[in-house]
Amino acid sequence: MPILGDGRDRDRIDVDGPTDAQAIVFVHGAMFTRTMWLPQRRVLADEFRVAAFDLPGHGVYADESFRMEPAIDRLAETIETATDGSAVLVGLSLGGYVATEYASRHPEAVDGLVLTGSSANPVRGMELATRANGALARLLTRPDVGKRAVERLATRWVRNRDLEPDVERAIIEAGFYPKQFGDAGPDVAGVDFREKLSTYPGPTLIINGENDKIMRRGERAHAAAAQDARIEVLEGVGHICNLHRPETYTARIRNFMRQRVAPRR
């Protein structure tokens, strides 16, 4: 897939599709990199301008730790560099929270939101669970043996999906960054993302895997907080449903773009 051509951006932002088409910017989840969106980007680039970048602590920014503020800066840079100033944001898990934060700050630059695996609001009881999970992730990945074990499991999981060989290879070669589960936890715990979502006036699509029980429990309240939202559930899959059922997930995004996002004039 082509990427931006100047030397400064070449290793940081992937972009493809017609320059004058509606833009989509993909925001990946913790542990993965921007390559997790290859199945969607490859198909949707025939109709839309598609772009993806790495969050802090992942991929080309592996020497950093995840923090929300630089994540927002990287998303803003991607929109500025790869689009004509606005885009639909598609975020999974941690990427969904980043997209929600950005939309609450810059609604004029967001043409629509697709949020997957980010319906749990990390406040009150969920704040404690988020902090505890983050602490556990830091503990388990601190020794190299723990980090390598998680990386092996992630590699096996990707290989067990029905992905094209070059996509599978790209995701695995980009690496996995399990430590960022621990780094991200304290940064999002206590933030009321449902309140932030309520300030965004544009269309929102919440997609969750049927077996993603924690996110499913929060999806109705999450959708109710939004000004214009609907929920769709992918049967028989869990948290990372864009890779578990890539064709179905991609079709849901395309339908959302055609039916709910205002066409370019």
PDB file of N, CA, C and O in Angstrom, residues 58 63 66 68 105 133-134 201 222 248:
ATOM      1  N   HIS A  58       4.048   2.190  20.168  1.00  0.00           N
ATOM      2  CA  HIS A  58       3.786   1.123  19.200  1.00  0.00           C
ATOM      3  C   HIS A  58       4.522   1.421  17.892  1.00  0.00           C
ATOM      4  O   HIS A  58       4.681   2.573  17.509  1.00  0.00           O
ATOM      5  N   ASP A  63       9.807   3.240  21.220  1.00  0.00           N
ATOM      6  CA  ASP A  63      10.675   3.691  22.306  1.00  0.00           C
ATOM      7  C   ASP A  63       9.971   4.653  23.254  1.00  0.00           C
ATOM      8  O   ASP A  63      10.567   5.139  24.220  1.00  0.00           O
ATOM      9  N   PHE A  66       2.776   4.965  25.951  1.00  0.00           N
ATOM     10  CA  PHE A  66       1.518   5.586  25.530  1.00  0.00           C
ATOM     11  C   PHE A  66       1.121   6.690  26.491  1.00  0.00           C
ATOM     12  O   PHE A  66       1.103   6.515  27.711  1.00  0.00           O
ATOM     13  N   MET A  68      -1.998  10.013  26.277  1.00  0.00           N
ATOM     14  CA  MET A  68      -3.090  10.515  25.458  1.00  0.00           C
ATOM     15  C   MET A  68      -2.711  11.772  24.676  1.00  0.00           C
ATOM     16  O   MET A  68      -3.054  11.903  23.493  1.00  0.00           O
ATOM     17  N   ARG A 105     -12.746  17.317  21.274  1.00  0.00           N
ATOM     18  CA  ARG A 105     -11.973  18.554  21.196  1.00  0.00           C
ATOM     19  C   ARG A 105     -12.106  19.257  19.850  1.00  0.00           C
ATOM     20  O   ARG A 105     -12.075  20.490  19.773  1.00  0.00           O
ATOM     21  N   ASN A 133      -6.070  -3.677  35.929  1.00  0.00           N
ATOM     22  CA  ASN A 133      -5.619  -4.386  34.735  1.00  0.00           C
ATOM     23  C   ASN A 133      -4.316  -3.808  34.207  1.00  0.00           C
ATOM     24  O   ASN A 133      -3.436  -4.534  33.730  1.00  0.00           O
ATOM     25  N   GLY A 134      -4.201  -2.481  34.294  1.00  0.00           N
ATOM     26  CA  GLY A 134      -2.960  -1.843  33.865  1.00  0.00           C
ATOM     27  C   GLY A 134      -1.785  -2.268  34.725  1.00  0.00           C
ATOM     28  O   GLY A 134      -0.692  -2.560  34.220  1.00  0.00           O
ATOM     29  N   PRO A 201     -21.433  16.070  17.823  1.00  0.00           N
ATOM     30  CA  PRO A 201     -22.756  16.133  17.189  1.00  0.00           C
ATOM     31  C   PRO A 201     -22.935  15.239  15.974  1.00  0.00           C
ATOM     32  O   PRO A 201     -24.057  15.081  15.481  1.00  0.00           O
ATOM     33  N   HIS A 222     -23.478   3.766  26.193  1.00  0.00           N
ATOM     34  CA  HIS A 222     -22.564   4.543  25.365  1.00  0.00           C
ATOM     35  C   HIS A 222     -23.326   5.167  24.201  1.00  0.00           C
ATOM     36  O   HIS A 222     -23.176   6.365  23.911  1.00  0.00           O
ATOM     37  N   THR A 248     -16.762  -8.711   6.956  1.00  0.00           N
ATOM     38  CA  THR A 248     -17.990  -8.187   7.554  1.00  0.00           C
ATOM     39  C   THR A 248     -17.754  -6.828   8.186  1.00  0.00           C
ATOM     40  O   THR A 248     -18.558  -5.896   8.016  1.00  0.00           O
TER      41      THR A 248
END
